Short mmCIF file of C-alpha atoms and ligand atoms in Angstrom, two decimals:
data_model
loop_
_atom_site.label_atom_id
_atom_site.label_comp_id
_atom_site.label_asym_id
_atom_site.label_seq_id
_atom_site.Cartn_x
_atom_site.Cartn_y
_atom_site.Cartn_z
CA MET A 152 153.18 161.56 -88.44
CA SER A 153 149.96 163.44 -87.85
CA SER A 154 150.62 167.11 -87.08
CA PHE A 155 153.65 169.34 -87.43
CA GLY A 156 155.79 170.21 -84.43
CA ASP A 157 155.43 173.51 -82.64
CA PRO A 158 157.64 176.26 -84.12
CA ALA A 159 157.47 178.23 -80.87
CA GLU A 160 159.04 175.30 -79.09
CA PHE A 161 161.78 175.09 -81.73
CA LEU A 162 162.53 178.79 -81.23
CA ALA A 163 162.61 178.66 -77.45
CA SER A 164 165.96 178.91 -75.71
CA LEU A 165 164.69 179.12 -72.13
CA ASP A 166 165.80 175.58 -71.29
CA PHE A 167 169.42 176.61 -71.54
CA ASP A 168 169.49 180.41 -71.30
CA LYS A 169 167.79 180.34 -67.88
CA LYS A 170 171.36 179.75 -66.73
CA LEU A 171 171.96 183.43 -67.57
CA ALA A 172 169.13 184.76 -65.38
CA HIS A 173 171.32 186.47 -62.80
CA TYR A 174 173.55 188.03 -65.46
CA ASP A 175 170.44 189.28 -67.25
CA ILE A 176 169.31 190.99 -64.07
CA ARG A 177 172.71 192.54 -63.44
CA GLY A 178 172.64 193.92 -66.98
CA SER A 179 169.11 195.25 -66.45
CA MET A 180 170.01 196.92 -63.16
CA ALA A 181 172.87 198.75 -64.83
CA TRP A 182 170.73 199.61 -67.84
CA ALA A 183 168.01 201.08 -65.59
CA GLN A 184 170.63 203.32 -63.95
CA ALA A 185 171.90 204.39 -67.34
CA LEU A 186 168.35 205.21 -68.50
CA PHE A 187 167.85 207.27 -65.38
CA LYS A 188 171.05 209.22 -66.03
CA ALA A 189 169.90 209.77 -69.61
CA ASP A 190 166.57 211.19 -68.29
CA VAL A 191 164.56 208.34 -69.77
CA LEU A 192 163.46 207.18 -66.30
CA SER A 193 162.55 209.32 -63.30
CA ASN A 194 164.07 208.65 -59.91
CA ASP A 195 160.82 207.01 -58.71
CA GLU A 196 160.61 204.88 -61.81
CA LEU A 197 164.20 203.75 -61.33
CA LYS A 198 163.50 202.78 -57.73
CA THR A 199 160.38 200.83 -58.64
CA ILE A 200 162.20 198.96 -61.41
CA VAL A 201 165.15 198.16 -59.13
CA ASN A 202 162.76 196.87 -56.45
CA GLY A 203 160.99 194.72 -59.01
CA LEU A 204 164.30 193.27 -60.20
CA ASP A 205 165.27 192.61 -56.58
CA THR A 206 162.06 190.68 -56.08
CA ILE A 207 162.82 188.62 -59.20
CA THR A 208 166.32 187.86 -57.89
CA GLU A 209 164.72 186.72 -54.66
CA GLU A 210 162.32 184.48 -56.58
CA LEU A 211 165.16 183.01 -58.60
CA ASN A 212 167.11 182.29 -55.43
CA GLN A 213 164.08 180.75 -53.72
CA GLY A 214 163.27 178.67 -56.78
CA THR A 215 159.83 180.29 -57.02
CA PHE A 216 160.39 182.27 -60.23
CA PRO A 217 157.69 181.25 -62.71
CA PHE A 218 159.65 180.15 -65.78
CA ARG A 219 157.35 179.97 -68.79
CA ILE A 220 158.59 178.17 -71.86
CA GLU A 221 155.94 179.88 -74.02
CA LEU A 222 157.79 183.17 -73.33
CA GLU A 223 160.68 181.88 -75.43
CA ASP A 224 163.78 183.03 -73.61
CA ILE A 225 165.16 184.35 -70.34
CA HIS A 226 164.85 188.01 -71.41
CA PHE A 227 161.11 187.78 -72.14
CA ASN A 228 160.55 185.73 -69.00
CA ILE A 229 162.14 188.34 -66.77
CA GLU A 230 160.49 191.26 -68.57
CA ARG A 231 157.03 189.70 -68.31
CA ARG A 232 157.54 188.98 -64.62
CA LEU A 233 158.69 192.54 -64.01
CA ILE A 234 155.54 193.89 -65.67
CA GLU A 235 153.42 191.54 -63.54
CA LEU A 236 155.14 192.79 -60.41
CA ILE A 237 155.31 196.56 -61.04
CA GLY A 238 152.84 197.17 -63.85
CA PRO A 239 153.33 198.72 -67.32
CA LEU A 240 156.36 200.70 -66.07
CA GLY A 241 158.25 197.39 -66.35
CA GLY A 242 157.98 197.77 -70.11
CA LYS A 243 160.05 200.97 -69.98
CA LEU A 244 163.19 199.06 -69.04
CA HIS A 245 163.59 197.84 -72.58
CA SER A 246 163.86 201.43 -73.90
CA GLY A 247 166.84 201.86 -76.18
CA ARG A 248 168.09 198.29 -75.88
CA SER A 249 167.40 195.04 -77.65
CA ARG A 250 167.61 191.37 -76.83
CA ASN A 251 170.53 191.44 -79.25
CA ASP A 252 172.83 193.58 -77.12
CA GLN A 253 171.29 192.06 -74.02
CA ILE A 254 172.21 188.46 -74.87
CA ALA A 255 175.68 189.50 -75.98
CA THR A 256 176.16 191.22 -72.61
CA ASP A 257 174.76 188.31 -70.60
CA THR A 258 176.96 185.81 -72.42
CA ARG A 259 180.07 187.91 -71.82
CA LEU A 260 179.27 188.25 -68.13
CA PHE A 261 178.88 184.48 -67.93
CA CYS A 262 182.19 183.95 -69.74
CA LYS A 263 184.09 186.21 -67.34
CA ASP A 264 182.94 184.21 -64.33
CA ALA A 265 183.57 180.95 -66.15
CA ILE A 266 187.13 181.91 -67.04
CA ASN A 267 187.89 183.03 -63.50
CA ASN A 268 186.64 179.74 -62.17
CA ILE A 269 188.60 177.71 -64.73
CA LEU A 270 191.76 179.66 -63.82
CA VAL A 271 191.33 178.75 -60.15
CA LEU A 272 190.91 175.08 -61.09
CA LEU A 273 193.91 175.14 -63.42
CA LYS A 274 196.09 176.63 -60.71
CA ARG A 275 194.94 174.05 -58.20
CA LEU A 276 195.94 171.30 -60.63
CA GLN A 277 199.31 173.01 -61.09
CA LYS A 278 199.86 173.09 -57.34
CA THR A 279 198.97 169.44 -57.05
CA LEU A 280 201.48 168.57 -59.78
CA VAL A 281 204.20 170.61 -58.11
CA ASP A 282 203.49 168.96 -54.74
CA LYS A 283 203.72 165.51 -56.32
CA ALA A 284 206.91 166.44 -58.12
CA GLU A 285 208.51 167.76 -54.96
CA SER A 286 207.59 164.82 -52.78
CA ASN A 287 209.04 162.42 -55.38
CA ILE A 288 212.15 164.41 -56.20
CA ASP A 289 214.44 161.38 -55.85
CA VAL A 290 212.45 159.04 -58.07
CA ILE A 291 213.81 158.25 -61.53
CA LEU A 292 212.18 156.41 -64.39
CA PRO A 293 212.83 155.85 -68.07
CA GLY A 294 211.74 158.75 -70.28
CA TYR A 295 210.14 157.51 -73.48
CA THR A 296 210.09 158.46 -77.12
CA HIS A 297 207.85 156.48 -79.48
CA LEU A 298 206.82 154.78 -76.23
CA GLN A 299 210.24 153.09 -76.26
CA ARG A 300 212.56 153.54 -73.30
CA ALA A 301 214.92 156.33 -74.25
CA GLN A 302 216.81 158.07 -71.43
CA PRO A 303 216.47 158.23 -67.65
CA VAL A 304 214.65 161.24 -66.23
CA LEU A 305 213.35 162.41 -62.88
CA LEU A 306 209.70 161.57 -62.24
CA ALA A 307 209.40 165.18 -61.05
CA HIS A 308 210.58 166.39 -64.46
CA HIS A 309 208.00 164.21 -66.16
CA LEU A 310 205.22 165.50 -63.91
CA LEU A 311 206.26 169.11 -64.34
CA SER A 312 205.74 168.79 -68.11
CA TYR A 313 202.05 168.94 -67.30
CA PHE A 314 202.61 171.96 -65.08
CA GLU A 315 204.07 173.73 -68.14
CA MET A 316 201.13 172.74 -70.33
CA ALA A 317 198.76 174.11 -67.71
CA GLU A 318 200.87 177.28 -67.60
CA ARG A 319 200.11 177.83 -71.29
CA ASP A 320 196.45 177.02 -70.67
CA VAL A 321 196.35 179.70 -67.98
CA ASP A 322 197.85 182.15 -70.46
CA ARG A 323 195.29 181.23 -73.13
CA PHE A 324 192.37 181.74 -70.75
CA ASN A 325 193.82 185.07 -69.61
CA ARG A 326 193.98 186.26 -73.21
CA ALA A 327 190.47 185.01 -73.83
CA PHE A 328 189.42 187.00 -70.76
CA ASP A 329 190.81 190.21 -72.22
CA ARG A 330 188.75 189.77 -75.36
CA VAL A 331 185.60 188.95 -73.41
CA ASN A 332 186.10 192.06 -71.32
CA VAL A 333 184.26 194.39 -73.74
CA LEU A 334 180.77 195.79 -73.17
CA PRO A 335 178.33 195.44 -76.12
CA LEU A 336 175.38 197.05 -74.29
CA GLY A 337 174.31 200.30 -75.96
CA SER A 338 174.47 198.70 -79.39
CA ALA A 339 170.72 198.01 -79.20
CA ALA A 340 169.36 195.95 -82.10
CA LEU A 341 172.25 196.77 -84.43
CA SER A 342 172.70 200.50 -84.99
CA GLY A 343 173.17 201.79 -81.44
CA THR A 344 170.85 203.19 -78.78
CA PRO A 345 169.13 206.52 -79.51
CA TYR A 346 169.49 207.73 -75.90
CA THR A 347 172.43 209.61 -74.44
CA ILE A 348 173.75 206.61 -72.59
CA ASP A 349 177.17 206.95 -70.98
CA ARG A 350 178.56 203.63 -72.13
CA GLU A 351 181.87 204.09 -70.31
CA SER A 352 180.22 204.32 -66.93
CA LEU A 353 177.85 201.50 -67.87
CA ALA A 354 180.94 199.39 -68.58
CA LYS A 355 182.43 200.32 -65.24
CA GLU A 356 179.19 199.47 -63.48
CA LEU A 357 179.19 195.99 -65.03
CA GLY A 358 182.92 195.45 -64.56
CA PHE A 359 183.94 195.60 -68.22
CA GLU A 360 187.35 196.99 -69.10
CA ASN A 361 186.39 198.30 -72.54
CA ILE A 362 183.36 199.17 -74.68
CA SER A 363 182.65 197.91 -78.18
CA MET A 364 183.42 200.29 -81.05
CA ASN A 365 180.91 199.10 -83.64
CA SER A 366 177.32 198.27 -82.78
CA MET A 367 176.81 195.94 -85.76
CA ASP A 368 179.88 193.94 -84.89
CA ALA A 369 179.08 193.99 -81.18
CA VAL A 370 175.69 192.29 -81.48
CA SER A 371 177.00 189.58 -83.81
CA ASP A 372 180.52 188.98 -82.48
CA ARG A 373 180.95 185.58 -80.87
CA ASP A 374 184.72 185.32 -81.38
CA PHE A 375 185.08 185.38 -77.62
CA VAL A 376 183.01 182.20 -77.39
CA THR A 377 185.32 180.37 -79.76
CA ASP A 378 188.36 181.72 -77.87
CA ILE A 379 187.11 180.06 -74.71
CA GLU A 380 186.16 176.90 -76.55
CA PHE A 381 189.63 176.68 -78.06
CA ALA A 382 191.31 177.29 -74.71
CA ALA A 383 189.03 174.65 -73.18
CA SER A 384 189.79 172.21 -76.01
CA MET A 385 193.53 172.64 -75.60
CA THR A 386 193.23 172.18 -71.84
CA MET A 387 191.22 169.00 -72.42
CA VAL A 388 193.87 167.72 -74.84
CA HIS A 389 196.46 168.23 -72.12
CA LEU A 390 194.29 166.52 -69.53
CA SER A 391 193.75 163.70 -71.98
CA ARG A 392 197.49 163.21 -72.43
CA LEU A 393 197.95 163.06 -68.68
CA SER A 394 195.01 160.67 -68.45
CA GLU A 395 196.65 158.46 -71.02
CA GLU A 396 199.85 158.32 -68.96
CA ILE A 397 197.90 157.40 -65.86
CA ILE A 398 196.08 154.70 -67.81
CA LEU A 399 199.32 153.29 -69.22
CA TRP A 400 201.11 153.57 -65.90
CA SER A 401 198.36 151.71 -64.08
CA SER A 402 198.46 148.79 -66.51
CA GLU A 403 200.22 145.68 -65.30
CA GLU A 404 202.69 146.05 -68.17
CA PHE A 405 203.97 149.35 -66.78
CA GLY A 406 202.95 148.99 -63.16
CA TYR A 407 204.23 152.49 -62.35
CA ALA A 408 201.27 154.07 -60.62
CA ILE A 409 197.81 153.59 -59.32
CA ALA A 410 195.13 156.22 -58.75
CA GLY A 411 193.22 156.29 -55.48
CA GLU A 412 190.33 153.90 -55.02
CA ALA A 413 187.71 156.57 -55.68
CA TYR A 414 189.24 157.24 -59.10
CA THR A 415 189.18 153.63 -60.24
CA SER A 416 186.37 151.13 -60.66
CA GLY A 417 186.26 147.40 -60.19
CA SER A 418 185.30 145.18 -63.07
CA SER A 419 181.89 143.51 -62.81
CA ILE A 420 183.33 140.12 -63.70
CA MET A 421 187.08 140.23 -63.07
CA PRO A 422 187.67 140.75 -59.36
CA GLN A 423 191.40 141.43 -59.68
CA LYS A 424 190.96 144.58 -61.79
CA ARG A 425 191.04 148.24 -60.88
CA ASN A 426 190.15 150.14 -64.00
CA PRO A 427 191.24 153.77 -64.43
CA ASP A 428 187.74 154.86 -65.45
CA ILE A 429 187.99 158.50 -64.36
CA ALA A 430 191.10 158.99 -66.47
CA GLU A 431 189.39 157.27 -69.39
CA LEU A 432 186.35 159.50 -69.05
CA ILE A 433 188.45 162.66 -69.04
CA ARG A 434 190.25 161.35 -72.13
CA GLY A 435 186.88 160.57 -73.68
CA LYS A 436 185.43 164.02 -73.03
CA VAL A 437 187.88 165.80 -75.30
CA GLY A 438 185.58 165.05 -78.21
CA ARG A 439 182.65 167.04 -76.93
CA VAL A 440 184.77 170.06 -75.99
CA ALA A 441 186.61 170.13 -79.32
CA GLY A 442 183.17 169.57 -80.87
CA SER A 443 181.89 172.73 -79.18
CA LEU A 444 184.60 174.73 -80.91
CA ILE A 445 183.78 173.28 -84.32
CA SER A 446 180.08 173.73 -83.71
CA THR A 447 180.44 177.44 -82.92
CA LEU A 448 182.88 178.09 -85.76
CA VAL A 449 180.50 176.52 -88.26
CA THR A 450 177.56 178.46 -86.83
CA LEU A 451 179.43 181.74 -87.31
CA LYS A 452 180.69 180.98 -90.79
CA GLY A 453 178.87 182.91 -93.50
CA LEU A 454 176.59 184.92 -91.20
CA PRO A 455 175.72 188.30 -92.68
CA LEU A 456 175.64 191.30 -90.37
CA ALA A 457 174.22 191.87 -87.91
CA TYR A 458 172.30 189.65 -85.45
CA ASN A 459 170.92 186.36 -86.81
CA ARG A 460 169.02 183.77 -84.86
CA ASP A 461 171.74 181.25 -85.67
CA LEU A 462 173.66 182.90 -82.84
CA GLN A 463 171.36 181.30 -80.30
CA GLU A 464 173.21 178.08 -81.13
CA ASP A 465 176.34 179.39 -79.39
CA LYS A 466 175.11 178.74 -75.88
CA GLU A 467 174.72 175.00 -75.45
CA PRO A 468 178.21 174.16 -76.74
CA LEU A 469 179.70 176.98 -74.66
CA PHE A 470 177.97 175.88 -71.47
CA ASP A 471 178.87 172.26 -72.10
CA ALA A 472 182.53 173.05 -72.83
CA VAL A 473 182.83 175.16 -69.67
CA LYS A 474 181.19 172.56 -67.44
CA THR A 475 183.21 169.72 -68.95
CA VAL A 476 186.56 171.44 -68.57
CA GLU A 477 185.69 172.53 -65.01
CA ASP A 478 184.66 169.02 -63.97
CA SER A 479 187.66 167.45 -65.68
CA LEU A 480 190.14 169.83 -64.05
CA ASP A 481 188.58 169.16 -60.69
CA MET A 482 188.72 165.37 -61.17
CA MET A 483 192.27 165.46 -62.50
CA ALA A 484 193.59 167.43 -59.53
CA GLY A 485 192.02 164.97 -57.12
CA MET A 486 193.29 162.01 -59.10
CA VAL A 487 196.86 163.34 -59.30
CA ALA A 488 196.83 164.00 -55.55
CA SER A 489 195.74 160.40 -55.03
CA LEU A 490 198.41 158.84 -57.27
CA GLU A 491 200.69 156.31 -55.68
CA PHE A 492 203.89 155.53 -57.54
CA ASN A 493 205.70 152.22 -57.65
CA LYS A 494 209.09 153.83 -57.17
CA ASP A 495 211.01 150.55 -57.12
CA ARG A 496 209.58 149.52 -60.43
CA MET A 497 210.30 152.91 -62.01
CA ASN A 498 213.80 152.90 -60.61
CA ALA A 499 214.48 149.32 -61.72
CA ASN A 500 213.41 150.14 -65.26
CA ALA A 501 215.53 153.28 -65.20
CA GLN A 502 218.61 151.15 -64.46
CA ASP A 503 218.23 149.42 -67.83
CA GLY A 504 221.71 149.85 -69.32
CA PHE A 505 220.33 150.63 -72.76
CA LEU A 506 219.02 153.93 -71.41
CA LEU A 507 222.65 154.97 -71.02
CA ALA A 508 223.51 154.60 -74.70
CA THR A 509 223.31 158.34 -75.34
CA GLU A 510 225.25 159.10 -72.18
CA ILE A 511 228.05 156.72 -73.26
CA ALA A 512 228.17 158.35 -76.68
CA ASP A 513 228.33 161.73 -74.91
CA TYR A 514 231.18 160.34 -72.78
CA LEU A 515 233.25 159.61 -75.89
CA THR A 516 232.33 162.96 -77.36
CA ARG A 517 233.56 164.69 -74.21
CA LYS A 518 236.87 162.89 -74.82
CA GLY A 519 237.05 164.40 -78.29
CA VAL A 520 235.40 161.79 -80.51
CA PRO A 521 232.97 163.41 -83.00
CA PHE A 522 229.42 162.55 -81.91
CA ARG A 523 228.53 160.80 -85.17
CA GLU A 524 231.45 158.41 -84.59
CA SER A 525 230.61 157.93 -80.90
CA HIS A 526 227.11 157.04 -81.96
CA GLY A 527 228.46 154.26 -84.23
CA VAL A 528 230.78 152.94 -81.54
CA VAL A 529 227.97 152.73 -79.00
CA LYS A 530 225.68 151.05 -81.50
CA ALA A 531 228.27 148.35 -82.11
CA LEU A 532 228.97 148.02 -78.38
CA PHE A 533 225.30 147.44 -77.59
CA ALA A 534 224.92 144.96 -80.46
CA LYS A 535 227.73 142.94 -78.90
CA ILE A 536 226.20 143.23 -75.43
CA ILE A 537 222.97 141.76 -76.79
CA GLU A 538 224.83 139.03 -78.66
CA ASP A 539 226.77 138.04 -75.53
CA GLY A 540 223.68 138.18 -73.36
CA VAL A 541 225.40 140.39 -70.77
CA THR A 542 224.44 143.73 -69.24
CA LEU A 543 226.30 146.99 -69.16
CA TYR A 544 227.00 146.46 -65.49
CA ASP A 545 228.92 143.20 -66.18
CA LEU A 546 231.51 144.75 -68.50
CA ASP A 547 235.17 145.32 -67.71
CA ILE A 548 237.27 148.02 -69.30
CA ASP A 549 238.81 145.73 -71.95
CA TYR A 550 235.34 144.95 -73.27
CA TYR A 551 234.86 148.68 -73.85
CA LYS A 552 238.33 149.27 -75.21
CA ALA A 553 237.72 146.74 -77.99
CA PHE A 554 235.34 149.36 -79.43
CA SER A 555 237.28 152.54 -78.79
CA PRO A 556 240.63 153.42 -77.24
CA TYR A 557 238.98 156.47 -75.68
CA PHE A 558 237.18 154.39 -73.07
CA GLU A 559 238.87 154.62 -69.68
CA GLU A 560 238.17 153.40 -66.15
CA ASP A 561 235.81 156.31 -65.46
CA ILE A 562 233.29 154.80 -67.88
CA LYS A 563 232.27 152.59 -64.97
CA SER A 564 231.01 155.62 -63.08
CA ILE A 565 228.32 156.30 -65.65
CA SER A 566 224.86 155.57 -64.28
CA SER A 567 221.27 156.71 -64.72
CA GLU A 568 221.86 159.09 -61.82
CA SER A 569 224.98 160.57 -63.40
CA ALA A 570 223.24 160.88 -66.77
CA ILE A 571 220.42 162.83 -65.12
CA ALA A 572 222.83 165.04 -63.16
CA ALA A 573 224.77 165.81 -66.37
CA ARG A 574 221.68 167.33 -67.99
CA ASP A 575 221.89 170.57 -66.11
CA VAL A 576 220.89 173.37 -68.47
CA VAL A 577 217.69 175.33 -67.90
CA GLY A 578 214.78 173.10 -68.84
CA ALA A 579 216.72 169.84 -68.43
CA THR A 580 216.14 166.99 -65.99
CA SER A 581 218.94 167.46 -63.42
CA LYS A 582 217.69 167.64 -59.86
CA LEU A 583 219.11 171.13 -59.54
CA GLN A 584 217.14 172.41 -62.51
CA VAL A 585 213.94 170.63 -61.54
CA LYS A 586 214.14 172.01 -57.99
CA ARG A 587 214.74 175.48 -59.38
CA ARG A 588 211.59 175.18 -61.50
CA ILE A 589 209.62 173.93 -58.51
CA ASN A 590 210.71 177.01 -56.57
CA GLU A 591 209.75 179.31 -59.43
CA ALA A 592 206.35 177.67 -59.60
CA ARG A 593 205.90 178.10 -55.86
CA SER A 594 206.72 181.80 -55.94
CA GLY A 595 204.28 182.16 -58.85
CA PHE A 596 201.55 180.67 -56.66
CA LYS A 597 202.44 183.13 -53.89
CA ASP A 598 202.13 186.06 -56.31
CA ASP A 599 198.71 184.77 -57.33
CA GLU A 600 197.61 184.70 -53.70
CA LYS A 601 198.67 188.34 -53.25
CA ARG A 602 196.57 189.43 -56.24
N1 LIG B 949 167.60 183.92 -77.53
C1 LIG B 949 168.35 184.80 -78.36
C2 LIG B 949 169.81 184.32 -78.44
O1 LIG B 949 170.19 183.49 -77.68
C3 LIG B 949 168.32 186.17 -77.79
C4 LIG B 949 168.31 187.26 -78.79
C5 LIG B 949 167.11 187.18 -79.65
N2 LIG B 949 166.99 188.32 -80.51
C6 LIG B 949 166.17 188.34 -81.52
N3 LIG B 949 166.12 189.43 -82.22
N4 LIG B 949 165.40 187.35 -81.84
O2 LIG B 949 170.56 184.75 -79.28
#
């Protein structure tokens, strides 16, 4: 080790905050207007600044903007360029504001767009799930607990579980949006701007619903970042659970489903394999998104008021979490749309007589036997079935009656289909209930379109 590293390089955030360039310009445009209304800028000065900012936007769009790492961050880069383009007047734009309220504003503007985009992607995944559920409304499979076959359910019911999870994710992102929707600009470095800035109209100009009520809090609050990171983490956990099902289902042991060719990869040495790599990657990416949440929480912990440079560490995890959840939602929707189900296999497994144990106990209970007793009867019945090496479908009525006098001929009409149809309360797996939920989901999508 010969010489020390460059502290200026360590400080620089340009590599990642250049992503905020357009938000920074939007904030500056609005700030210039506000300065004009507060008589800090003349009409001519305002026009010149706006033209300069337009030129910078143009340069950014053309890819000709001269990013300079030695200018530390996106704010200094844009300010320096403005001064180069319009002269010392460019330096007036920073009157009464600070990079502290500027970065808080830029980050919030970014978050609003990010949330809106994530919501669109979540809803597209929901639609895909509902489509799949509807087009497979007659398919049944075993439902599992402890990954042991438990009771028969509709495949549509199983798929719609993930619709419900996504519904809560949508709600979480909407709430996060409300908390992001607060303008910090006008807080300046920490104690507020000394000019008579109309913050309400500034908020309106930038599309914020509310304005911050405490300048010291406003420049150091990053709660909204953790809100998004939590919502993203929870969404990823849900996507990971669905990924896990797809991975299990595409194993030879289950053989229930296979994702489209584009979503699977061949093995380099075993030609017979189609690995569910996309699902595995989505499952694997939960770590970095949950990590972003932890990273930001730890950064915030113990910070004294007001702005501290630690806060610069919020951006990389935020950007990474947003991009990861966006990409994963996009991939998952495509993969779900591509899923092909082995309906015969699912159906065959759902005919396993053991899945009807609960239904048979319920049968006795409907005839007046206390459930705890029915449970014992059915346990003994199935022990005998195993001992005799027969299946439920081989039994005659006397076989049943040896275990309880309450068994009658109608026991033979019990089937996976009848067990599913019997579960007909709101939220249960009967076809009626599942179809009702599909219709509700569809009218929800229509309401979204109207908005
Ligand atoms: N790059 C900084 C950040 O991301 C911008 C604000 C810097 N403010 C300051 N007083 N050094 O937080």
